Rosetta silent file (secondary structure, phi, psi, omega in degrees, C-alpha in Angstrom):
SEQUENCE: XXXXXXXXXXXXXXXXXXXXXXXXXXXXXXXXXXXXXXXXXXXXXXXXXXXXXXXXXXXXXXXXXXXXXXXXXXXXXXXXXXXXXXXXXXXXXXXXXXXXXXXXXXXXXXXXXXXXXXXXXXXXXXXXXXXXXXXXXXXXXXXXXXXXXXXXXXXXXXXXXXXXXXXXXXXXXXXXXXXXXXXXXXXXXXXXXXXXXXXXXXXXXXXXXXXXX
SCORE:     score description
SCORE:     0.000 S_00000001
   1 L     0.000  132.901  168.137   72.592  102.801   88.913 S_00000001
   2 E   -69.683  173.802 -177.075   71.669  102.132   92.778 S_00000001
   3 E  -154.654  144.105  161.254   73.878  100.951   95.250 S_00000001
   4 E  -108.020  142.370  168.786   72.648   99.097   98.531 S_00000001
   5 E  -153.687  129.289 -178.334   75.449   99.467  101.150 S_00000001
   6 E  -133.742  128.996 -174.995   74.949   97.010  104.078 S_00000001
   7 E  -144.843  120.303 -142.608   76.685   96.149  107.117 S_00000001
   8 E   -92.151  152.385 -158.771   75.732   93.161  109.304 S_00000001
   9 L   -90.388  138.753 -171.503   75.472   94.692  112.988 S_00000001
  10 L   119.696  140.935  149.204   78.062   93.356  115.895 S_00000001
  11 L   -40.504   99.099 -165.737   81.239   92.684  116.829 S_00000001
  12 L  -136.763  135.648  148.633   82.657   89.949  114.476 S_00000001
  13 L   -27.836  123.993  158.467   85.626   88.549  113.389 S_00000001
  14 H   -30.054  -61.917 -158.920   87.041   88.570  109.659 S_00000001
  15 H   -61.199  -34.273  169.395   87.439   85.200  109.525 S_00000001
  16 H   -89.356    0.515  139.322   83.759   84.491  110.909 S_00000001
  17 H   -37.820  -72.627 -167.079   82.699   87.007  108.508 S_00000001
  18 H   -78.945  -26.338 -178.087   83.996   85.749  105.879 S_00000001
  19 L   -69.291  -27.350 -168.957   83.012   81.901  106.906 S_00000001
  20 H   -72.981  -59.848 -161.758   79.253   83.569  107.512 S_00000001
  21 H   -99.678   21.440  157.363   78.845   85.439  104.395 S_00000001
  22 H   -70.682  -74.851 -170.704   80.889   82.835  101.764 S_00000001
  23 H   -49.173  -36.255 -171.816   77.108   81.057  101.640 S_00000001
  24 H   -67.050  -53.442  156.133   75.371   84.516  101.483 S_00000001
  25 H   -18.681  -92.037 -178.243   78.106   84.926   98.166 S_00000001
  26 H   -44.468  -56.733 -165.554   76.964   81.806   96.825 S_00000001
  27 H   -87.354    0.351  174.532   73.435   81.795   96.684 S_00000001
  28 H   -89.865  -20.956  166.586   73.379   85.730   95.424 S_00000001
  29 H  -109.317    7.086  160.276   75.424   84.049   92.290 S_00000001
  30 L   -45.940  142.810  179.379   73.272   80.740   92.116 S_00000001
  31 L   -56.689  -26.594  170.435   70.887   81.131   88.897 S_00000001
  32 L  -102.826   12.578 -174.092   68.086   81.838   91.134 S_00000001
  33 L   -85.519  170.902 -171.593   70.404   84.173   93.411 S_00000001
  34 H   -80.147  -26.228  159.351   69.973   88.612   91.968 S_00000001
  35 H   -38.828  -37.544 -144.356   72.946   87.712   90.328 S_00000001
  36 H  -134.430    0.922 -163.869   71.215   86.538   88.187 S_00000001
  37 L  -125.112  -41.982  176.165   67.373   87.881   88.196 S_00000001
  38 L  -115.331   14.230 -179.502   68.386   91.378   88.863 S_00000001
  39 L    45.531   37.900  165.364   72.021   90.963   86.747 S_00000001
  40 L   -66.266  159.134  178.232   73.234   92.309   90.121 S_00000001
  41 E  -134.505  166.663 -173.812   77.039   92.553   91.350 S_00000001
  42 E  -145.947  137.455 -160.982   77.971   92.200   95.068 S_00000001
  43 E  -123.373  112.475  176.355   81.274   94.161   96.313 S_00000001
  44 E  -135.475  110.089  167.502   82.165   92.276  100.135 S_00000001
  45 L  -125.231  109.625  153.147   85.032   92.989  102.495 S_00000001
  46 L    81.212 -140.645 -174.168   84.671   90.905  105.687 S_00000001
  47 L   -86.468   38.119  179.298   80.994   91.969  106.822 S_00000001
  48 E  -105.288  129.296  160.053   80.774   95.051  104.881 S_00000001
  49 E  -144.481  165.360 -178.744   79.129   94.820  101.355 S_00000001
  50 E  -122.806  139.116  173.361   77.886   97.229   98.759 S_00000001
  51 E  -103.904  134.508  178.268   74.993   95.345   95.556 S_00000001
  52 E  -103.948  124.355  162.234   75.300   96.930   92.827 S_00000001
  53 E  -159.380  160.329 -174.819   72.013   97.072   89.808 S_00000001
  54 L   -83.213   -8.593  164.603   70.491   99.398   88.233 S_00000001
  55 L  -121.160  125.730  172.148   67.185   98.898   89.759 S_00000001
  56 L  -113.238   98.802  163.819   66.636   98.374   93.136 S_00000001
  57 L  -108.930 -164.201 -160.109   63.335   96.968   94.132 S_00000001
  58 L   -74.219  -19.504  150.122   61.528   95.770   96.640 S_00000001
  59 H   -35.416  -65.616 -167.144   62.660   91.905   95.357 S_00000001
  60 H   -68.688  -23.001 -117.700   66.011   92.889   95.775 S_00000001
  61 H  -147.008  -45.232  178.796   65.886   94.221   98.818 S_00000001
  62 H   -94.055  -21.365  158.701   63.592   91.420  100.790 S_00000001
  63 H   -66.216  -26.902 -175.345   66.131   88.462   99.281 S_00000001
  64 H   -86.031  -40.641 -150.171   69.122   90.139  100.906 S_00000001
  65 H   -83.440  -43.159 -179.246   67.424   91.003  104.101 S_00000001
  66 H   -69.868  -43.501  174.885   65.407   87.420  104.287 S_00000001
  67 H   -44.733  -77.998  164.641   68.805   85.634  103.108 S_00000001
  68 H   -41.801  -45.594 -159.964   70.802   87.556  106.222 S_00000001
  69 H  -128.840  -20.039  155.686   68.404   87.496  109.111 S_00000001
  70 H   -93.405  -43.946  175.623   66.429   84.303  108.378 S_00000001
  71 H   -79.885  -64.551 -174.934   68.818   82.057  106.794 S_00000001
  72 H   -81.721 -100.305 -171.578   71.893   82.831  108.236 S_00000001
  73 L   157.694    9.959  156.666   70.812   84.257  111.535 S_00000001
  74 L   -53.057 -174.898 -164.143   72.396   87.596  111.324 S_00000001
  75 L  -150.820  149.925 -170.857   70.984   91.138  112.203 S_00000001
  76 E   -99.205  134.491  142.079   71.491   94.193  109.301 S_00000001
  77 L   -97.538   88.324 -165.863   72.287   96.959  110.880 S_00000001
  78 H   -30.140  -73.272  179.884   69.831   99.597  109.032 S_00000001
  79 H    -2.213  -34.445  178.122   71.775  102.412  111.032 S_00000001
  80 H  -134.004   26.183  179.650   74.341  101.857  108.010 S_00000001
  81 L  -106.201  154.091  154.787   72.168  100.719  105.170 S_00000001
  82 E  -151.469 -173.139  149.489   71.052  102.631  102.448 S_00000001
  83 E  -120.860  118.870 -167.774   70.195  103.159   98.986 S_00000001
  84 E  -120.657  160.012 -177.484   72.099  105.597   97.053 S_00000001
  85 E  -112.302  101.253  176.946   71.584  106.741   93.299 S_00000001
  86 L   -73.197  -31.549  170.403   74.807  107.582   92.265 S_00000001
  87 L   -59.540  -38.773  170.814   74.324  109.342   89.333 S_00000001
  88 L   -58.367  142.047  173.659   72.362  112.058   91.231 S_00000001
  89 L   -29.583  143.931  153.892   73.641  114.994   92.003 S_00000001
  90 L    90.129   -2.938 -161.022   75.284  115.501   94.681 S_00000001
  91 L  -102.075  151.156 -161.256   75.291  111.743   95.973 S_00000001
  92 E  -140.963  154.999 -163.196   78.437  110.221   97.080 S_00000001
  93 E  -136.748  125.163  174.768   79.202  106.673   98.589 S_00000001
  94 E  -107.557  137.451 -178.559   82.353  105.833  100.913 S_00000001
  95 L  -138.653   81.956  178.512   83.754  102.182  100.825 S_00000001
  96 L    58.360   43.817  156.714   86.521  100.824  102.633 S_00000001
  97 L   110.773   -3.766 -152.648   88.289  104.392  102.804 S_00000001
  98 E  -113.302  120.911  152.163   87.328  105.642   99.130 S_00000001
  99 E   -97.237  134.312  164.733   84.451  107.663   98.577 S_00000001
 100 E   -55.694  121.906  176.846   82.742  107.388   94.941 S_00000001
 101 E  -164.702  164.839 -166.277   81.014  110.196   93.514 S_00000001
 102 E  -116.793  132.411 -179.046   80.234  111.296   89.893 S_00000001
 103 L   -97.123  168.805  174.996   81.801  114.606   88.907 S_00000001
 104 L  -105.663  158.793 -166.463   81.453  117.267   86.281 S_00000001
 105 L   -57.054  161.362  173.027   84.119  117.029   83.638 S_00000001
 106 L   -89.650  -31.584  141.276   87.150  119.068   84.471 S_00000001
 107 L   -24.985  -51.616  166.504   87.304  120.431   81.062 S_00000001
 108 L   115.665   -0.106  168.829   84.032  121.857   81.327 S_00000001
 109 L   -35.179  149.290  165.623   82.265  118.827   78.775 S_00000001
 110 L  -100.430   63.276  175.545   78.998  118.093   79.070 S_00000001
 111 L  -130.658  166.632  175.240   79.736  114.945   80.745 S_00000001
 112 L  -100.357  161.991 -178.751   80.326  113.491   84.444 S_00000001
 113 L  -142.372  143.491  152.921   83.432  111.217   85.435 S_00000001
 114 E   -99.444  117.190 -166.157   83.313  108.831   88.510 S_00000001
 115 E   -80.012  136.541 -167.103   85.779  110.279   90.721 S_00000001
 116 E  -117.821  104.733  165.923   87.093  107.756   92.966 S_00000001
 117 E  -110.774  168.404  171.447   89.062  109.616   95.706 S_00000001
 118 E   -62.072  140.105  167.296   90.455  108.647   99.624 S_00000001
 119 L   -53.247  161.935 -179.284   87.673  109.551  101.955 S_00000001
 120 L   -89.715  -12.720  163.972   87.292  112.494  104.206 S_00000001
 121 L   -89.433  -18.813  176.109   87.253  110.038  106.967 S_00000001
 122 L   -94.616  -25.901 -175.356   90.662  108.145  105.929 S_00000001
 123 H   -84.362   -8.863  162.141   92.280  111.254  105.439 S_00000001
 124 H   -84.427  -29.674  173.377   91.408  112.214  109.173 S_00000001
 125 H   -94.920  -28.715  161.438   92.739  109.078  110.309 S_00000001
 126 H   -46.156  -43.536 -159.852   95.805  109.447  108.510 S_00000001
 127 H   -71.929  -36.261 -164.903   96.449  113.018  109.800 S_00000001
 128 H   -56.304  -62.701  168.047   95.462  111.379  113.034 S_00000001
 129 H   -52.845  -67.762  169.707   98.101  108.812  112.655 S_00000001
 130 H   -31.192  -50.673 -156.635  100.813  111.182  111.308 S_00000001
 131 H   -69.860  -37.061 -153.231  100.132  113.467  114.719 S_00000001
 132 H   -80.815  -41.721  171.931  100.473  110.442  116.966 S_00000001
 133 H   -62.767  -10.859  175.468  103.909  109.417  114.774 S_00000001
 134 L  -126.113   52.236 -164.353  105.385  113.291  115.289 S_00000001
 135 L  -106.724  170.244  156.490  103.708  113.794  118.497 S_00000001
 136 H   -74.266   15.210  175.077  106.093  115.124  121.359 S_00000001
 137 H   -95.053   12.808 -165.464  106.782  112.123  123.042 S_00000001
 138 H  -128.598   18.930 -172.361  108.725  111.519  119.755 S_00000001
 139 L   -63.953  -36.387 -170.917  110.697  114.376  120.263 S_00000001
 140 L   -76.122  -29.100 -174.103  114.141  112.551  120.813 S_00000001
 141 L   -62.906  138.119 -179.097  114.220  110.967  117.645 S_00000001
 142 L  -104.993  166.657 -151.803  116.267  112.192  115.117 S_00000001
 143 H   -51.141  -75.647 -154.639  114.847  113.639  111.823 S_00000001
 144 H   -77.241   -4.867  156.786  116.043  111.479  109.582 S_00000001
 145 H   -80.134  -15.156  171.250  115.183  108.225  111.445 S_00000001
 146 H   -65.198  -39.144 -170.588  111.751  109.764  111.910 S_00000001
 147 H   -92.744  -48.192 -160.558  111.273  110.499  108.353 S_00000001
 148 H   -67.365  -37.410  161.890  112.490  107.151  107.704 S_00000001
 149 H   -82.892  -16.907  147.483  109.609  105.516  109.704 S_00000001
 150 H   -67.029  -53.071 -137.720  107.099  108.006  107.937 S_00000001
 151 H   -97.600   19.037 -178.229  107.743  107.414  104.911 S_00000001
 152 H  -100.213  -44.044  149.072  107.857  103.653  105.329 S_00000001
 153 H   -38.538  -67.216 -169.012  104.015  104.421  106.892 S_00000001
 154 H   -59.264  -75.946 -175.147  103.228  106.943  103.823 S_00000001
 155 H   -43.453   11.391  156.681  104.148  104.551  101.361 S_00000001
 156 H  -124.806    0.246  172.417  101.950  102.134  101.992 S_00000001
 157 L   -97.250 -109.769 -151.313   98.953  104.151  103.052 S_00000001
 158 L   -42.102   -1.063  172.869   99.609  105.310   99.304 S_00000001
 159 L   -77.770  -30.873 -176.215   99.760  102.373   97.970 S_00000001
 160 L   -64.808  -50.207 -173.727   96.492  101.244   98.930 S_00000001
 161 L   -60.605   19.783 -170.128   95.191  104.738   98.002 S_00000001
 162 L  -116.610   35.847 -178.165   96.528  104.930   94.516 S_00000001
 163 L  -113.131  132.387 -145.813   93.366  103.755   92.860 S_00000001
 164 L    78.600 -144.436  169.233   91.115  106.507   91.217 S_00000001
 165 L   -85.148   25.464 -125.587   92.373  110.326   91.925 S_00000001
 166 L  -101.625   13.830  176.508   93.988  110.567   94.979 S_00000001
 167 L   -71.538   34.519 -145.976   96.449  113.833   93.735 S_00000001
 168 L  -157.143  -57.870 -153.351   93.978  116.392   95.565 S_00000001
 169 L   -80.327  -42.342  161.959   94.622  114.047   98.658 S_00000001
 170 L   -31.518  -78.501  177.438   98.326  113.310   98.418 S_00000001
 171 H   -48.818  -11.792 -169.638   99.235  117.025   98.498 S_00000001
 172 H  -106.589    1.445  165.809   97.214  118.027  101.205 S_00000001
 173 H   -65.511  -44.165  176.730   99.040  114.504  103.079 S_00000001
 174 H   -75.721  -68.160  179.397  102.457  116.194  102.149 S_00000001
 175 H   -36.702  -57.696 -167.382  101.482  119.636  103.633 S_00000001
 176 H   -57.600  -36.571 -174.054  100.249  118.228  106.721 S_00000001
 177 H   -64.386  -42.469 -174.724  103.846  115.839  106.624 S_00000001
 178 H   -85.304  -26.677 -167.016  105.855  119.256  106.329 S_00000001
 179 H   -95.745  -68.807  170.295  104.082  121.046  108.802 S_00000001
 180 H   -27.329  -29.588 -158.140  104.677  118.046  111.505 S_00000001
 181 H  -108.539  -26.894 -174.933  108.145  117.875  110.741 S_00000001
 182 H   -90.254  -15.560 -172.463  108.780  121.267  110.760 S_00000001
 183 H   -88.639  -39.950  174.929  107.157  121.494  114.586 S_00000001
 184 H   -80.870  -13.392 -177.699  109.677  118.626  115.419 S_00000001
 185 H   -83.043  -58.384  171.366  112.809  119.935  114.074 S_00000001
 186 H   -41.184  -62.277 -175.979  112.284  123.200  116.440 S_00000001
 187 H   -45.409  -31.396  159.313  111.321  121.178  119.037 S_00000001
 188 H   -46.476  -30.557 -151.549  115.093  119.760  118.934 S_00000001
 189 L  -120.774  116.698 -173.438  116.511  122.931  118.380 S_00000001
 190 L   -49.740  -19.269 -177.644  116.782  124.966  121.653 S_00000001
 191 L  -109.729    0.269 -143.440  117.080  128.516  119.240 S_00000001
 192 L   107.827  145.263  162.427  114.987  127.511  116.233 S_00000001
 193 L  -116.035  161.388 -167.819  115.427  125.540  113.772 S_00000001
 194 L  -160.810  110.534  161.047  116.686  126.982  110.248 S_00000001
 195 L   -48.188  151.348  164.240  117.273  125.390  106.919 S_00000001
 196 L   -20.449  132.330  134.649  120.350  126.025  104.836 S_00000001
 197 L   -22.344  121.913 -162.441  120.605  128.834  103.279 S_00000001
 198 L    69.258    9.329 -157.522  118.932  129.179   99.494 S_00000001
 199 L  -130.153  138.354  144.944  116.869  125.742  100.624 S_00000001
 200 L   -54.245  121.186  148.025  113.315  125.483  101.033 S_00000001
 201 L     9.462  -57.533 -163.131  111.076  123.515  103.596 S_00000001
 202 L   -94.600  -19.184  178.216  110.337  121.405  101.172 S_00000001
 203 H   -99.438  -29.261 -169.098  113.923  120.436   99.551 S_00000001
 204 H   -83.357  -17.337 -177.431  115.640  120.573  102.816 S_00000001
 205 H  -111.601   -7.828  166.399  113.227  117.520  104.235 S_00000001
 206 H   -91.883    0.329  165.332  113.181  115.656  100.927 S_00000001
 207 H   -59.151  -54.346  162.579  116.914  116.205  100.808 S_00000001
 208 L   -62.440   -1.693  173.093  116.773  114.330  104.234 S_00000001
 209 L    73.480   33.892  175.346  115.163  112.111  102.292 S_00000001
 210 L   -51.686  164.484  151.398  111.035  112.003  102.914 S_00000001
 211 L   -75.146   94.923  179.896  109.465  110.557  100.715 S_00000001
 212 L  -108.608  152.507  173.918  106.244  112.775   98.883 S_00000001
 213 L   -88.084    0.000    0.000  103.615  111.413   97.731 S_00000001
């Protein structure tokens, strides 16, 4: 099955997104809309959208563009259009943080799964976030109000993330979480800092109570 992924070009509001491209919605499920002609599906968050059918022609492909740019008076930006075949090898699709990609069984069957995991670009802005939340101007705070404002952050970056596979991504979220935390407790402690005795890294900051994902 193909996937068009489209994104109309420009600064825009949700809400004047969503007011623009409610009508583009509607006439793609009208009986003479690809809803319905190419038994198409259409996946839209604010002016992002991905069509889903198993054939993509050249039909398909001149209703959405003439629908966008003549009728409504938008502009596509190609720059971030494609067509992707997901079942081929090696092809992979990112969507509002996730990327899609069909896998070989883990088992070793001789079947594919579609692995839905957090992107390699959301997991860079999370570490990106984490750094800025542990950074040294955050030095004074102490660890367990720190961890308490992480893990009020982590938990909700996993919640949205907890759709699919996302165990691969979690742990390498926690590692990154433990390594920050361990660079701020030294920074506090003028000799080093040094968990209890018979305690771990990892027990001594969920003892303190982090939160892992």
């Amino acid at each position: 099955m193909a996937k068009v992924i489209c994104c109309v070009k420009g600064v825009i509001s949700p809400l004047l997104a969503n007011i623009y491209l409610h009508w583009f919605d509607k006439l793609f499920h009208r009986p003479k809309g690809p809803g319905n002609w190419a038994n198409a599906k259409l996946i839209r968050y604010a002016d992002d959208f991905v069509v889903l059918a198993r054939y993509q022609g050249t039909r398909l492909r001149q209703w959405t563009e003439s629908t966008l740019e003549d009728w409504l008076g938008l502009v596509i930006n190609r720059d971030k259009t494609s067509v992707k075949r997901l079942k081929q090898e090696g092809v992979s699709l990112d969507f509002l943080g996730y990327t899609f990609r069909y896998d070989h069984d883990l088992k070793g069957r001789a079947r594919r799964y579609l692995n839905v995991t957090p992107s390699k670009k959301a997991l860079a802005k999370e570490r990106e976030k984490l750094r800025e939340m542990t950074d040294s101007s955050n030095c004074f705070i102490p660890a367990t109000n720190l961890i308490g404002n992480l893990n009020r952050h982590l938990v909700g970056w996993a919640n949205y993330f907890s759709f699919g596979y996302p165990r691969k991504a979690f742990r390498s979220i926690n590692w990154f979480v433990r390594q920050r935390l361990d660079h701020h407790l030294n920074r506090r402690s003028q000799r080093g800092y040094r968990v209890p005795a018979g305690r771990t890294m990892y027990e001594h900051l969920k003892n303190l109570g982090l939160i892992y994902l």
